[in-house]
Short mmCIF file of C-alpha atoms in Angstrom, two decimals:
data_model
loop_
_atom_site.label_atom_id
_atom_site.label_comp_id
_atom_site.label_asym_id
_atom_site.label_seq_id
_atom_site.Cartn_x
_atom_site.Cartn_y
_atom_site.Cartn_z
CA SER P 1 127.97 63.45 111.42
CA SER P 2 124.61 62.32 112.67
CA SER P 3 126.04 59.27 114.46
CA ALA P 4 128.43 61.52 116.41
CA ALA P 5 125.50 63.74 117.41
CA SER P 6 123.49 60.68 118.40
CA ASP P 7 126.42 59.45 120.54
CA VAL P 8 126.49 62.80 122.36
CA TYR P 9 122.78 62.48 123.15
CA LYS P 10 123.26 58.91 124.36
CA ARG P 11 126.01 60.05 126.73
CA GLN P 12 123.68 62.75 128.08
CA LEU P 13 120.99 60.12 128.63
CA TYR P 14 123.38 58.06 130.78
CA THR P 15 124.51 61.20 132.62
CA TRP P 16 120.92 61.79 133.72
CA LEU P 17 119.60 58.22 133.89
CA GLY P 18 122.38 56.88 136.14
CA PRO P 19 121.68 59.29 139.03
CA LEU P 20 117.94 58.68 138.76
CA ILE P 21 118.48 54.95 139.20
CA LEU P 22 120.99 55.36 142.04
CA LEU P 23 118.84 57.88 143.91
CA LYS P 24 115.43 56.31 143.23
CA ASN P 25 114.87 55.74 146.96
CA HIS P 26 116.16 59.20 147.92
CA HIS P 27 113.45 61.41 146.44
CA SER P 28 114.45 64.48 148.45
CA LEU P 29 117.83 64.54 146.65
CA LEU P 30 116.54 64.18 143.09
CA LYS P 31 115.18 67.71 142.68
CA PRO P 32 118.27 69.54 144.00
CA LEU P 33 120.53 67.23 141.95
CA ALA P 34 118.56 67.86 138.76
CA LEU P 35 118.45 71.62 139.38
CA SER P 36 122.16 71.71 140.21
CA MET P 37 123.18 69.81 137.10
CA LEU P 38 120.83 71.80 134.88
CA THR P 39 122.09 75.11 136.28
CA VAL P 40 125.73 74.03 135.90
CA GLY P 41 124.98 73.10 132.28
CA LEU P 42 123.24 76.40 131.54
CA VAL P 43 125.93 78.53 133.18
CA THR P 44 128.63 76.60 131.33
CA ALA P 45 126.75 76.96 128.02
CA PHE P 46 126.41 80.72 128.58
CA ILE P 47 130.13 81.05 129.33
CA ASN P 48 131.07 78.87 126.35
CA ILE P 49 128.91 80.89 123.96
CA THR P 50 129.95 84.27 125.35
CA PHE P 51 133.64 83.70 126.12
CA GLN P 52 134.92 80.84 124.02
CA THR P 53 138.14 79.36 125.37
CA THR P 54 140.25 76.78 123.64
CA ALA P 55 142.09 73.81 124.99
CA PRO P 56 144.39 72.60 122.23
CA ARG P 57 144.12 68.85 121.99
CA ALA P 58 147.21 66.70 122.14
CA GLU P 59 148.11 64.99 118.88
CA LEU P 60 147.48 61.28 119.27
CA LEU P 61 149.69 59.17 117.04
CA GLY P 62 149.16 55.74 118.57
CA MET P 63 146.90 53.11 117.02
CA ASP P 64 146.09 51.32 120.27
CA VAL P 65 142.50 51.12 121.47
CA PHE P 66 142.91 53.94 124.00
CA SER P 67 144.36 56.36 121.44
CA ARG P 68 141.52 55.55 119.05
CA LEU P 69 138.91 56.06 121.77
CA LEU P 70 140.44 59.37 122.76
CA ARG P 71 140.55 60.55 119.12
CA TRP P 72 136.90 59.56 118.72
CA HIS P 73 135.90 61.35 121.91
CA SER P 74 137.78 64.50 120.91
CA SER P 75 136.05 64.49 117.53
CA LEU P 76 132.63 64.78 119.21
CA ASN P 77 133.10 68.28 120.54
CA ARG P 78 134.85 71.41 119.40
CA PRO P 79 137.85 72.59 121.42
CA LEU P 80 136.04 75.90 122.14
CA THR P 81 134.32 74.80 125.32
CA SER P 82 137.12 74.50 127.79
CA PHE P 83 136.10 76.76 130.69
CA PRO P 84 134.65 75.64 133.10
CA SER P 85 134.86 71.86 132.86
CA LEU P 86 131.39 70.37 132.57
CA HIS P 87 132.88 66.89 133.08
CA VAL P 88 134.14 68.01 136.47
CA SER P 89 131.00 69.97 137.38
CA HIS P 90 128.67 67.07 136.70
CA SER P 91 130.87 64.58 138.55
CA ILE P 92 131.08 66.92 141.56
CA CYS P 93 127.29 67.46 141.58
CA LEU P 94 126.66 63.74 141.42
CA THR P 95 129.28 63.05 144.09
CA TYR P 96 127.80 65.72 146.37
CA TYR P 97 124.36 64.08 146.39
CA LEU P 98 125.57 60.48 146.33
CA ASN P 99 127.64 61.24 149.44
CA LYS P 100 124.44 62.38 151.15
CA ALA P 101 122.50 59.31 150.04
CA PHE P 102 125.23 56.73 150.67
CA PRO P 103 127.73 58.14 153.21
CA LYS P 104 129.25 54.68 153.65
CA TYR P 105 130.71 54.94 150.12
CA LYS P 106 131.87 58.56 150.36
CA PHE P 107 135.52 57.66 149.80
CA TRP P 108 134.72 55.87 146.52
CA PHE P 109 132.47 58.65 145.22
CA ASN P 110 135.10 61.28 146.05
CA LEU P 111 137.82 59.17 144.44
CA SER P 112 135.69 58.82 141.33
CA ALA P 113 135.18 62.61 141.05
CA PHE P 114 138.88 63.17 141.63
CA LEU P 115 139.77 60.68 138.88
CA VAL P 116 137.36 62.37 136.44
CA SER P 117 139.02 65.70 137.23
CA LEU P 118 142.50 64.26 136.88
CA SER P 119 141.68 62.49 133.64
CA THR P 120 140.47 65.72 131.99
CA LEU P 121 143.90 67.17 132.74
CA LEU P 122 145.88 64.12 131.65
CA VAL P 123 144.14 63.82 128.27
CA LYS P 124 144.53 67.59 127.84
CA GLN P 125 140.77 68.15 127.61
CA HIS P 126 141.06 70.90 130.24
CA TYR P 127 143.55 73.01 132.18
CA ILE P 128 143.77 73.41 135.96
CA PRO P 129 141.67 76.64 136.03
CA ASP P 130 138.91 74.83 134.09
CA VAL P 131 138.85 72.07 136.70
CA ILE P 132 138.88 74.52 139.63
CA ALA P 133 136.10 76.62 138.09
CA GLY P 134 134.03 73.50 137.34
CA THR P 135 134.45 72.32 140.93
CA LEU P 136 133.50 75.69 142.43
CA LEU P 137 130.51 76.11 140.11
CA ALA P 138 129.20 72.67 141.08
CA ILE P 139 129.66 73.23 144.82
CA VAL P 140 127.96 76.65 144.68
CA CYS P 141 125.00 75.24 142.73
CA CYS P 142 124.62 72.20 144.99
CA ARG P 143 124.76 74.27 148.18
CA TYR P 144 122.42 76.92 146.74
CA PHE P 145 119.69 74.45 145.79
CA GLU P 146 120.12 72.49 148.98
CA ILE P 147 119.63 75.67 151.04
CA ILE P 148 116.78 77.05 148.91
CA LEU P 149 114.83 73.79 148.87
CA THR P 150 115.44 73.18 152.58
CA GLN P 151 114.22 76.69 153.45
CA LYS P 152 111.11 76.17 151.30
CA THR P 153 110.32 72.99 153.22
CA LEU P 154 110.91 74.67 156.59
CA SER P 155 108.93 77.80 155.73
CA ALA P 156 105.93 75.93 154.30
CA PRO P 157 102.75 76.73 156.24
CA GLN P 158 102.09 74.21 158.97
CA PRO P 159 98.55 72.98 159.65
CA ILE P 160 96.89 74.71 162.57
CA GLN P 161 96.36 72.38 165.48
CA THR P 162 93.13 72.85 167.39
CA GLN P 163 92.63 71.99 171.02
CA GLY P 164 92.26 68.26 171.64
CA GLU P 165 93.56 67.39 168.21
CA SER P 166 96.91 65.70 167.78
CA LEU P 167 99.02 65.39 164.66
#
């Protein structure tokens, strides 16, 4: 339905808007974060289109609020996009850069990423290999863009200093 599609887009907005707000004063981290998350999304989309994997959803019989929320969430996406876990990849990417921006809160960011990973297993959204692959994909992308963008900055031409002139 169109409201389900609109809910998916709203969730994506928060996925991207949250980091922008948190890292607004850390401009050097925004570009590698955006490139990492975009690359993770594109690689995952390619894998999901090319090699569809299923994660059979658990049957939820309860009528409590949590069972209803989980049924609603499961209805938003098809069970053909299990490997790698995009939930895990995005949380790892965000954690990676938030740890750099706010090292004082590293424990809480890491705990948050761990809980996201654990929750995907507990609600049977993903299997352990999906979580491991999502984690590795995120770390590789984050490190790659950090190295590439750092090398670009270091290898940029420096202004030539003439005699008697100071920078």
